[in-house]
mmCIF file of C-alpha atoms in Angstrom:
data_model
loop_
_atom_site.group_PDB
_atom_site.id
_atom_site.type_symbol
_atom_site.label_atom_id
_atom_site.label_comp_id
_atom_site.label_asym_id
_atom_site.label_seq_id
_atom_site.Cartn_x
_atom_site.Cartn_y
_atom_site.Cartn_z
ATOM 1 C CA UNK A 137 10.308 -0.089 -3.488
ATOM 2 C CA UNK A 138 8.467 1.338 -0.584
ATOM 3 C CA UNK A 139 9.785 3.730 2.051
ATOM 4 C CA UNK A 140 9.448 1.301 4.594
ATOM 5 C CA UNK A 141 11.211 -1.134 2.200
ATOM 6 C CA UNK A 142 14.254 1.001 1.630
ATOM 7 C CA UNK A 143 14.675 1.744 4.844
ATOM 8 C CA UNK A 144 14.757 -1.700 5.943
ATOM 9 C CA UNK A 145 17.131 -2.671 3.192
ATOM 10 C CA UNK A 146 19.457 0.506 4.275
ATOM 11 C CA UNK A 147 19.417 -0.995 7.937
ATOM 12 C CA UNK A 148 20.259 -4.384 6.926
ATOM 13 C CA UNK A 149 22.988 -3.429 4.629
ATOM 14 C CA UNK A 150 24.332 -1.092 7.274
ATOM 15 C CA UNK A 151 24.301 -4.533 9.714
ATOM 16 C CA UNK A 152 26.022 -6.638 7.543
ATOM 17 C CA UNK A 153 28.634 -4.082 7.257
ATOM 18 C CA UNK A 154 28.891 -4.211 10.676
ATOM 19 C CA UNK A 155 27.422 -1.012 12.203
ATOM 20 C CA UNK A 156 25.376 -1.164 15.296
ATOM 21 C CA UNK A 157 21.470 -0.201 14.336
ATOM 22 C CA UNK A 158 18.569 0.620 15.850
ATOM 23 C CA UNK A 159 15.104 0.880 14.372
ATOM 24 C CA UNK A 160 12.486 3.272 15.580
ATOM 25 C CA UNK A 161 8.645 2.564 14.247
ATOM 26 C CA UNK A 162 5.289 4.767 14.840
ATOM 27 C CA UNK A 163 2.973 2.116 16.760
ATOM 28 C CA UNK A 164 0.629 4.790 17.787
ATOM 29 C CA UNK A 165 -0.866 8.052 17.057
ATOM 30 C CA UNK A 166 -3.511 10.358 18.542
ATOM 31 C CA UNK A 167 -5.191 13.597 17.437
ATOM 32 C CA UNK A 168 -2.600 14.961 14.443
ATOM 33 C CA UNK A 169 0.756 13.575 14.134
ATOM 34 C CA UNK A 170 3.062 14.432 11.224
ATOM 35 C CA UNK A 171 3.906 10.744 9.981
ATOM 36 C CA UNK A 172 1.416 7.733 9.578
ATOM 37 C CA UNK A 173 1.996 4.306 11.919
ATOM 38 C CA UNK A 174 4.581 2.143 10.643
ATOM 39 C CA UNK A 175 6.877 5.123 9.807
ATOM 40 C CA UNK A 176 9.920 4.319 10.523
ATOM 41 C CA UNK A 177 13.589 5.966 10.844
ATOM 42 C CA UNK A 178 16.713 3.831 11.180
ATOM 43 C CA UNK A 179 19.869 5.050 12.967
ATOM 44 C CA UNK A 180 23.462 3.896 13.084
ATOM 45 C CA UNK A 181 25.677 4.176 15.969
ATOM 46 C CA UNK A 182 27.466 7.294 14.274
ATOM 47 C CA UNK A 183 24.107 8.756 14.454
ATOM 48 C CA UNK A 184 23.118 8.394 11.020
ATOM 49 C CA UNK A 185 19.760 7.909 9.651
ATOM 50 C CA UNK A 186 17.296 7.197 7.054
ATOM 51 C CA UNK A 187 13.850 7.392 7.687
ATOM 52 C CA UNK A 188 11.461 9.731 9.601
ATOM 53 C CA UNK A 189 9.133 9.036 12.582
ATOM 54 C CA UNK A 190 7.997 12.963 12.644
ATOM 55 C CA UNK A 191 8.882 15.084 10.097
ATOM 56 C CA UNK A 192 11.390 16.506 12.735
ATOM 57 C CA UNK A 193 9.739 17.226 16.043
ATOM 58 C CA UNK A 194 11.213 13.964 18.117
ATOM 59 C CA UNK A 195 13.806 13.187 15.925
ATOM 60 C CA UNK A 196 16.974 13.931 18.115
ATOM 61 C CA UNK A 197 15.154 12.490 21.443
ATOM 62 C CA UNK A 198 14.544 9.302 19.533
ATOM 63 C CA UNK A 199 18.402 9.558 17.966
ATOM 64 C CA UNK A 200 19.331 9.585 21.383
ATOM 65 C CA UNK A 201 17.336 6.591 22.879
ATOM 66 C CA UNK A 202 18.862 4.223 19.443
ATOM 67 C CA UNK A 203 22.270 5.254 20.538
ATOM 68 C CA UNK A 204 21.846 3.976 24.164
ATOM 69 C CA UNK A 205 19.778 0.969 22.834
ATOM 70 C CA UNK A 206 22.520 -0.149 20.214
ATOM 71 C CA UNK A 207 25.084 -0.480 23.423
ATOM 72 C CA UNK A 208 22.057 -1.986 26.231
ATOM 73 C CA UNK A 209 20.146 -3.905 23.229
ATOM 74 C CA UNK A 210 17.161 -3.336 25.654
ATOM 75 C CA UNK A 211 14.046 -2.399 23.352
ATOM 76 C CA UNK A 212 12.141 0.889 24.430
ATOM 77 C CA UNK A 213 8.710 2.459 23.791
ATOM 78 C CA UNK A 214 8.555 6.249 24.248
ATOM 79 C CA UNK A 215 5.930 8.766 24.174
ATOM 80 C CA UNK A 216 5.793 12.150 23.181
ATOM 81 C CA UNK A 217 3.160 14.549 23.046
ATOM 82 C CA UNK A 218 2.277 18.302 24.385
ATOM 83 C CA UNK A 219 1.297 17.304 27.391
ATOM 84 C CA UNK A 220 5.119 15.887 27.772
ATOM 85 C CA UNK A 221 8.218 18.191 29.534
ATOM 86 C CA UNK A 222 9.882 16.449 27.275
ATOM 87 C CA UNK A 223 8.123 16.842 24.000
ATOM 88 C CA UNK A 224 7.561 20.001 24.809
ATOM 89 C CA UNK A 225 11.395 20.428 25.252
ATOM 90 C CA UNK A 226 11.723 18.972 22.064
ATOM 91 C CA UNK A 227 9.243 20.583 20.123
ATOM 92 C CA UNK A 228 6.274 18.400 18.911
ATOM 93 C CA UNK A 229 4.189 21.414 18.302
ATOM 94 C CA UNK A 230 1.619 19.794 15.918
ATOM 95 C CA UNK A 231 -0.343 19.003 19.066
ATOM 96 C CA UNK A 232 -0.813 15.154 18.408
ATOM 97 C CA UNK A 233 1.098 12.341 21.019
ATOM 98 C CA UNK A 234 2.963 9.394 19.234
ATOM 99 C CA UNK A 235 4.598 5.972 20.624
ATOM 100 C CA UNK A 236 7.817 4.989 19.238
ATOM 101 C CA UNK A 237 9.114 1.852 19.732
ATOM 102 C CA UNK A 238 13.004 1.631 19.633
ATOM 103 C CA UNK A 239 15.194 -1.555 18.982
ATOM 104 C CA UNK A 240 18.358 -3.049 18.415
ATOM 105 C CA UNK A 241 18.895 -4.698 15.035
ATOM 106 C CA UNK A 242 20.857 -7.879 16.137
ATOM 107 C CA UNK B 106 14.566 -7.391 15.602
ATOM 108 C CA UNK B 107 16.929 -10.030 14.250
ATOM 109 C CA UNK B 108 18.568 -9.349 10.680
ATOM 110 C CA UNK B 109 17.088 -12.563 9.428
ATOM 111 C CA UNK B 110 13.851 -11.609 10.317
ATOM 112 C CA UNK B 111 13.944 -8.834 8.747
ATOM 113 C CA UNK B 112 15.336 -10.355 5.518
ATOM 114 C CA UNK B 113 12.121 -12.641 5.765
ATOM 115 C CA UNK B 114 10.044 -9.986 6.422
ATOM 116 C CA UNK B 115 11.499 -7.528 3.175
ATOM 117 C CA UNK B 116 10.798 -10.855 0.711
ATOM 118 C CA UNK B 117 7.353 -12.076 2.726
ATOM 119 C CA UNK B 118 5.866 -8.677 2.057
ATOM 120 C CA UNK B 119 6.996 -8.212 -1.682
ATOM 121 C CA UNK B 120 5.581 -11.957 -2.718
ATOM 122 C CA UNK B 121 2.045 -11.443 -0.590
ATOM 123 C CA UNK B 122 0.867 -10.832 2.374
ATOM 124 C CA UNK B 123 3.042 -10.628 5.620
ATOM 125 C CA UNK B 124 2.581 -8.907 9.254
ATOM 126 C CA UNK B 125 5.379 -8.345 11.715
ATOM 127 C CA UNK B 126 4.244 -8.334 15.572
ATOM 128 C CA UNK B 127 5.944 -7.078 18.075
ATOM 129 C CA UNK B 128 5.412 -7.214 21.925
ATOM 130 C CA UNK B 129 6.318 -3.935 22.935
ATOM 131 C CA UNK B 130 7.115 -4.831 26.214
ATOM 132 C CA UNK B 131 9.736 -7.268 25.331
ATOM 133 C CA UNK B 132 10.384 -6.634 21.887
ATOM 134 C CA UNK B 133 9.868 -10.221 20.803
ATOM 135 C CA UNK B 134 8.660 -10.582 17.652
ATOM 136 C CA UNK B 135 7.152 -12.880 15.045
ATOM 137 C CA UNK B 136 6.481 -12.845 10.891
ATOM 138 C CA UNK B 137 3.113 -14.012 10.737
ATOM 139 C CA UNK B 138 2.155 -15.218 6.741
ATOM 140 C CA UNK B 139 -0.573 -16.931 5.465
ATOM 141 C CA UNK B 140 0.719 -20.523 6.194
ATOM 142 C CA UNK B 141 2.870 -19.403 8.947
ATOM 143 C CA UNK B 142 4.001 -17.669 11.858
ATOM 144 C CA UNK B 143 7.600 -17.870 12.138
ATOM 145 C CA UNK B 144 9.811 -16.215 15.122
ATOM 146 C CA UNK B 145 9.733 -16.251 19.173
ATOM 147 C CA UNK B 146 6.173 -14.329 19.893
ATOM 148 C CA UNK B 147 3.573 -16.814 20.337
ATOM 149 C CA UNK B 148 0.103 -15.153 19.562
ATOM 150 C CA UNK B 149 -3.511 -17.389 20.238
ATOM 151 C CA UNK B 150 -6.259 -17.924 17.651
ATOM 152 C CA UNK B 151 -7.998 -15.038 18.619
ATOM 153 C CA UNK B 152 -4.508 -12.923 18.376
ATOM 154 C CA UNK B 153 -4.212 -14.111 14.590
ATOM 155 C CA UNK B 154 -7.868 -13.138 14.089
ATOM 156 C CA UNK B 155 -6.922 -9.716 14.863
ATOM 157 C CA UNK B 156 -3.732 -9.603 12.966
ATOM 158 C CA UNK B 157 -5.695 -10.849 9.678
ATOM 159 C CA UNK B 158 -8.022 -8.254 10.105
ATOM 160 C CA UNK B 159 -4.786 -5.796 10.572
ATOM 161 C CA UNK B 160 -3.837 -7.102 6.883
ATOM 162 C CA UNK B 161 -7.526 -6.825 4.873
ATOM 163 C CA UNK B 162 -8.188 -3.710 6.436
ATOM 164 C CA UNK B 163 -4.442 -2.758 5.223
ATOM 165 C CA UNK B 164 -3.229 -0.820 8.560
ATOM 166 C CA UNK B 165 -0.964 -1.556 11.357
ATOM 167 C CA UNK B 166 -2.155 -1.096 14.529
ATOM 168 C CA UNK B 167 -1.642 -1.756 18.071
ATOM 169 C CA UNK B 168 -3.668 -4.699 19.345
ATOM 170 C CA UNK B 169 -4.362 -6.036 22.966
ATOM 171 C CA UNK B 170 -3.244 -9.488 23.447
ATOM 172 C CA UNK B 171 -3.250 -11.270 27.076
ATOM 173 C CA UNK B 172 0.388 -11.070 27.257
ATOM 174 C CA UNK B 173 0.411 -6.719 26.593
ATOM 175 C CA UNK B 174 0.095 -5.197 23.875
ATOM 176 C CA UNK B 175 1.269 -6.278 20.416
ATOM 177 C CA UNK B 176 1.912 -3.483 17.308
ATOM 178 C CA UNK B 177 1.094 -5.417 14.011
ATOM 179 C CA UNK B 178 2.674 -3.985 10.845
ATOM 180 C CA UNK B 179 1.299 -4.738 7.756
ATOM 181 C CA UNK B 180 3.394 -5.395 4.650
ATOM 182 C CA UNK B 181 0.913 -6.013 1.682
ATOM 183 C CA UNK B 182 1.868 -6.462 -1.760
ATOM 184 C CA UNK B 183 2.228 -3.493 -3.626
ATOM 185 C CA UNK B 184 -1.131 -1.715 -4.911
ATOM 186 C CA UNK B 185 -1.312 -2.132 -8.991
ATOM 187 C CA UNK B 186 -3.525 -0.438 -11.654
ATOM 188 C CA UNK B 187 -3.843 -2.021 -14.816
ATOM 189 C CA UNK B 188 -5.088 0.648 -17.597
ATOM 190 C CA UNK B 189 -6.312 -0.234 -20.731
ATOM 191 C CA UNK B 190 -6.082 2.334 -23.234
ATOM 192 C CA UNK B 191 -3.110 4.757 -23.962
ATOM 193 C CA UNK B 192 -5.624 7.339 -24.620
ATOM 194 C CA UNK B 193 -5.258 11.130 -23.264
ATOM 195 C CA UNK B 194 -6.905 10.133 -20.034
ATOM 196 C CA UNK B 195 -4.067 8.072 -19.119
ATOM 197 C CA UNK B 196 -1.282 10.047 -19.816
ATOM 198 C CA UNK B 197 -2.868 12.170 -16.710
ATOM 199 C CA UNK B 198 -4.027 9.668 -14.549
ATOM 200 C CA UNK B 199 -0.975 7.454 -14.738
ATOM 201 C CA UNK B 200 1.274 9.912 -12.718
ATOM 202 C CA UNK B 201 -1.434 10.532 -9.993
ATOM 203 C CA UNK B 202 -1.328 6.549 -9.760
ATOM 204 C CA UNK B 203 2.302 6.307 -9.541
ATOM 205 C CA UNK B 204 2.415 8.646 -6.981
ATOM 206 C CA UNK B 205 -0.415 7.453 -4.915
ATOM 207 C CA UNK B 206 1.685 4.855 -4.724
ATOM 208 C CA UNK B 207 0.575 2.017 -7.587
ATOM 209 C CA UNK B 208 2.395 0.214 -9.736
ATOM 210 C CA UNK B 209 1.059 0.574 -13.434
ATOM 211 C CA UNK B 210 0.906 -1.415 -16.620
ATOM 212 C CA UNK B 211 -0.519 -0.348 -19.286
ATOM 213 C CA UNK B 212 -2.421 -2.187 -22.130
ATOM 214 C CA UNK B 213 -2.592 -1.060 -25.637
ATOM 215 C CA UNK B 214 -2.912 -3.093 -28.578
ATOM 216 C CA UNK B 215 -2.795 0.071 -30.922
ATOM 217 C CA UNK B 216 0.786 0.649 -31.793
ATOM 218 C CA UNK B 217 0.148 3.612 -32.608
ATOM 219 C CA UNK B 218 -1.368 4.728 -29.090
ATOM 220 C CA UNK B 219 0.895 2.752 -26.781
ATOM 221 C CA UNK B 220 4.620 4.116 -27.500
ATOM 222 C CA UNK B 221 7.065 4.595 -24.696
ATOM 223 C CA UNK B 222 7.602 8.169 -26.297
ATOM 224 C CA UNK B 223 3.602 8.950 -25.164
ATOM 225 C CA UNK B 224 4.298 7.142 -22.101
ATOM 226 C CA UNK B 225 7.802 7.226 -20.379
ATOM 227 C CA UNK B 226 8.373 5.093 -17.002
ATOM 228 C CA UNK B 227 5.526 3.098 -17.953
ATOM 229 C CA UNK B 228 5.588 -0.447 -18.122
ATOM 230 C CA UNK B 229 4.140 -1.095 -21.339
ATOM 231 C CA UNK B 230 2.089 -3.987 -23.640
ATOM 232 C CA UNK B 231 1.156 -3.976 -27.030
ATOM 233 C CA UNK B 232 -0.325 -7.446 -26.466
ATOM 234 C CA UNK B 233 -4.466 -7.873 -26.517
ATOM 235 C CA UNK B 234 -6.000 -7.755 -23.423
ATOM 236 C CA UNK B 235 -6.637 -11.179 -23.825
ATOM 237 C CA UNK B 236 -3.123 -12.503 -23.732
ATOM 238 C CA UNK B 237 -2.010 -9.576 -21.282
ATOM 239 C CA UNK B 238 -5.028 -9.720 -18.424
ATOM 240 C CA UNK B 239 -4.011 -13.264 -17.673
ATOM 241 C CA UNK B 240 -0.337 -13.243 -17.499
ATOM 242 C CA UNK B 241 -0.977 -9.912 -14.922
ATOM 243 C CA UNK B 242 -2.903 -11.759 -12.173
ATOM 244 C CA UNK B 243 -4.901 -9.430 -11.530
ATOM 245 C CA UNK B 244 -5.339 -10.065 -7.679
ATOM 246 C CA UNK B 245 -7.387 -8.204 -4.629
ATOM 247 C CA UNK B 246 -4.505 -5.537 -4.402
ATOM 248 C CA UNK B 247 -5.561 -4.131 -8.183
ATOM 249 C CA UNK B 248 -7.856 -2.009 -9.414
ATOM 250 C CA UNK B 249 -8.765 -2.236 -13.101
ATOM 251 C CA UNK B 250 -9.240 0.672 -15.311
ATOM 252 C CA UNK B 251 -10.309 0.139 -19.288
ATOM 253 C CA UNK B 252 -10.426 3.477 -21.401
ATOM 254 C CA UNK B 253 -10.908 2.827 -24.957
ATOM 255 C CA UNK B 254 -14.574 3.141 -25.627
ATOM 256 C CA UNK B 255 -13.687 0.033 -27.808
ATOM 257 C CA UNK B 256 -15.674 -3.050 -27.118
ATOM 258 C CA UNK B 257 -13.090 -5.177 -29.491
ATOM 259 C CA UNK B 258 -10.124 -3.563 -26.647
ATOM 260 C CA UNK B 259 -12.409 -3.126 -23.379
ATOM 261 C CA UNK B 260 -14.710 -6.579 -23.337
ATOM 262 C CA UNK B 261 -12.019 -9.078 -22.897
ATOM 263 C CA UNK B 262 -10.675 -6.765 -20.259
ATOM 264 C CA UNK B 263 -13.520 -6.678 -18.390
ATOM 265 C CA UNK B 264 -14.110 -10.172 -18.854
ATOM 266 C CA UNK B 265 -10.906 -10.836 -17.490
ATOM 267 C CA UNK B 266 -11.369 -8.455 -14.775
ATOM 268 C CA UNK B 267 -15.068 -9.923 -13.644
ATOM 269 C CA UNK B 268 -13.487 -13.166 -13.345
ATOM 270 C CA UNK B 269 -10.622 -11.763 -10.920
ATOM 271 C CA UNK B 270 -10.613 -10.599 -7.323
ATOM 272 C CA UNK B 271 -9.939 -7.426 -8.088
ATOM 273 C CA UNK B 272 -10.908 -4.437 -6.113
ATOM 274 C CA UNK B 273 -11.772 -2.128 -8.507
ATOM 275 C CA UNK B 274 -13.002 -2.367 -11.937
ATOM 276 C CA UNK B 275 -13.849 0.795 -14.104
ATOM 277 C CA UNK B 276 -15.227 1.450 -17.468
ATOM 278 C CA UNK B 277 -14.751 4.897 -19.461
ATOM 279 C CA UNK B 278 -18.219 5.540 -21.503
ATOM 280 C CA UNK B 279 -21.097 7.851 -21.099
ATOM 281 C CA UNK B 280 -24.440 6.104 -19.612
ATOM 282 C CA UNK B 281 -25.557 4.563 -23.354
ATOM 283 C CA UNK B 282 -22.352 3.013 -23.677
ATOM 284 C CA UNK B 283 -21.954 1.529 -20.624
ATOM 285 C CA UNK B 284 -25.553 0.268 -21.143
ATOM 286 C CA UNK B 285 -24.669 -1.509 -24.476
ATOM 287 C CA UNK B 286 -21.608 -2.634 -22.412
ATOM 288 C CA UNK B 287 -23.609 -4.080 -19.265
ATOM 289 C CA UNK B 288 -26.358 -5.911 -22.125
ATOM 290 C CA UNK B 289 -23.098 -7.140 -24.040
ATOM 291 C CA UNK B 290 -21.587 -8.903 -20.787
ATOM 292 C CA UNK B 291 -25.115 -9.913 -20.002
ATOM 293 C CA UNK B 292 -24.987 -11.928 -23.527
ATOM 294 C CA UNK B 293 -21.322 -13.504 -22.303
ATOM 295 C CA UNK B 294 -22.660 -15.113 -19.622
ATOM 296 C CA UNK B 295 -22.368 -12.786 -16.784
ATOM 297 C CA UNK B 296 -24.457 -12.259 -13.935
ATOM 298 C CA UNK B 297 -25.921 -9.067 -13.274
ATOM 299 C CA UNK B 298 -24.417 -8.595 -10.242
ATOM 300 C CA UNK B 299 -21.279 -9.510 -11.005
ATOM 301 C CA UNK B 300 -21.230 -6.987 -13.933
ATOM 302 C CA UNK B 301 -22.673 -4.647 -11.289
ATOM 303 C CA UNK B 302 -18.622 -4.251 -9.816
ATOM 304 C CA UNK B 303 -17.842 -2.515 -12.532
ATOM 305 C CA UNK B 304 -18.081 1.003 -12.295
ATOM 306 C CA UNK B 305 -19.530 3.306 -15.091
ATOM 307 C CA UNK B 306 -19.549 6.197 -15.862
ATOM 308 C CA UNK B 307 -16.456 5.752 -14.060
ATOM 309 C CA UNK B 308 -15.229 8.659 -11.135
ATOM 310 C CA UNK B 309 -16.457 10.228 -8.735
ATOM 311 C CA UNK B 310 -18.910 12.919 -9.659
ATOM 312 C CA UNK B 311 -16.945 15.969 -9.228
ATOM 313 C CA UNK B 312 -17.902 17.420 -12.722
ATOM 314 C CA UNK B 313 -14.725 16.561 -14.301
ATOM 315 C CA UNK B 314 -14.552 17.702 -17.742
ATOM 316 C CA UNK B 315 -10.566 17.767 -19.008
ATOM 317 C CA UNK B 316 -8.191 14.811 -19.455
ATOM 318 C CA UNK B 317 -6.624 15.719 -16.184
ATOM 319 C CA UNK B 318 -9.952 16.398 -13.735
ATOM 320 C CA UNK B 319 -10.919 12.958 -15.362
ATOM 321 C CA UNK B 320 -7.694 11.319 -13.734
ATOM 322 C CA UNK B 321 -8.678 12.901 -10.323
ATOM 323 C CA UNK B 322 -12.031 11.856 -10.120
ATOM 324 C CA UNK B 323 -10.878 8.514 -11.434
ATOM 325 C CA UNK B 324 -8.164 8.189 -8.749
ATOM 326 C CA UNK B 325 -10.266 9.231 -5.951
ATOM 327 C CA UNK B 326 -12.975 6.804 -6.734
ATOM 328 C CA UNK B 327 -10.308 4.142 -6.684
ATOM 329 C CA UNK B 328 -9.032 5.838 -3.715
ATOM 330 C CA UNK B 329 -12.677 5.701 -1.816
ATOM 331 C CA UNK B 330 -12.790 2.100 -2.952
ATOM 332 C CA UNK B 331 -9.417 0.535 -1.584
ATOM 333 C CA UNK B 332 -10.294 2.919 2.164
ATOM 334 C CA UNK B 333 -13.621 1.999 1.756
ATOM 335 C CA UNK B 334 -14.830 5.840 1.624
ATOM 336 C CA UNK B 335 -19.048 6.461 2.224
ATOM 337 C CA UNK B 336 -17.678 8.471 -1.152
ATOM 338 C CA UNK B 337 -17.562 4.777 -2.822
ATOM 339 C CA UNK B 338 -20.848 3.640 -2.351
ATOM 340 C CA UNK B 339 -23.220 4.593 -5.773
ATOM 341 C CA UNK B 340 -26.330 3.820 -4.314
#
């Protein structure tokens, strides 16, 4: 089974058992980012996860955005990189920018 | 996404095939398959051109579409290597596969050569290639690796391999083997530039000369192969 795969599989089984979810997924990358596109990190609305969309830098900023998107269900695309208050806040220091896009499992 | 899509999507991309696009403006989304495109994003001809070409080039990527832009994940099936040969050579190169992320059967109809105690977490035949190459289906997701040096072991492997779309085909033997090897094939029936896919001496040339440098030159020619590497080209 592929990373992808098992996360997927996690998120679904965490649906069925009725948690809210949110999946986050690496559309973009420029210059070097720590994960690949199509890496993906899945979050409950405890705040647990499986997955990884940065090896750590974003992580809790994109925690953050699942949590509000499990209660709005309203899908989100963020952007981090150096050249980003926030990012830098958060501590992307690899130097790359990526796009995450956020969404509700429903 | 909706849970049944993604149920779709997790068998879709085990059985062939299968990309999942997204508008990222409005999160609608769609399972697009060979025969189908299932789900609530409607994507035009020239869309679907650029989501096949998503899938053979085997990376997801953002494309432009007139309605915004769309990310297309790719779920192909999983890479496989089929070796034939539980000689020394594999017992390296068999781990480097599994980790780069193939799944690996090995061939061996030498019983005493192919034992799971040689080979643990290996999925395992004792059949001839013969019997095994076909019930494999080999398909454009496998590369092909024979390591015997036997033409009674390696032939029908290769002939079964030729006759397949896979993307890599590889032959253990210094230069005068593989030359007997190409004249052989040549006496089967095959076109000389079919047998031209295979590659022998097989690696890159990186001066390998143990069991284990072997396996890493073999595993990065398959590697420049399947990412279509300048490396892969033995002009």
């Amino acid at each position: 089974m592929s990373n992808s795969e098992q996360i997927l599989s996690t998120a679904a089984e965490w649906h069925r058992d009725g948690r809210g979810v949110a999946l986050a997924t690496v559309v973009t990358t420029w210059g070097s980012s720590p994960r690949p596109v199509g890496s993906k990190l899945a979050v409950d609305d405890q705040g647990r996860m499986i997955g990884s969309v940065s090896g750590g830098c974003v992580e809790g900023a994109v925690v953050e955005t699942a949590l509000d998107i499990i209660r709005t269900g309203k899908p989100q695309l963020l952007e981090f990189g150096v050249s980003d208050e926030q990012a830098w806040d958060v501590g992307l220091a690899c130097g790359g920018r990526v796009q995450i896009f956020v969404e509700k499992l429903s | 996404m909706k849970r049944a899509l993604l149920e779709r999507l997790l068998i879709a991309g085990r059985t062939g095939a299968a990309a999942l696009a997204t508008d990222l403006a409005s999160g609608a989304q769609s399972l697009v398959t060979a025969g189908a495109n299932e789900g609530e994003l409607a994507l035009g001809l020239q869309d679907l051109a650029q989501v096949r070409k998503a899938l053979d080039d085997d990376q997801s990527r953002t494309i432009e579409t007139a309605t915004g832009p769309v990310f297309v994940e790719v779920w192909n099936p999983r890479l496989r290597l089929i070796v034939v040969g539980a000689v020394h050579i594999a017992q390296a190169l068999i781990p480097l596969a599994q980790l780069a992320g193939y799944d690996v059967t090995l061939i061996d109809p030498r019983t005493a050569f192919g034992t799971l105690a040689r080979f643990p977490d290996t999925a395992l035949t004792n059949d001839w290639p013969n019997e095994a190459m076909p019930a494999l289906k080999p398909d454009r997701r496998t590369a092909i690796l024979t390591l015997t040096h036997d033409p009674k072991i390696d032939d029908p492997a290769l002939e079964a391999a030729l006759r397949s779309d896979a993307f890599y085909v590889g032959a253990l033997g210094s230069r005068r083997t593989h030359a007997k090897r190409i004249e052989r094939l040549r006496e089967a029936g095959f076109e000389p530039d079919v047998i031209a896919r295979i590659r022998g001496p097989v690696g890159l040339a990186i001066g390998a000369q143990t069991p284990a440098e072997i396996a890493i030159s073999i595993m990065a020619e398959i590697t420049a192969v399947l990412r279509r590497s300048l490396l892969a080209s033995r002009a």
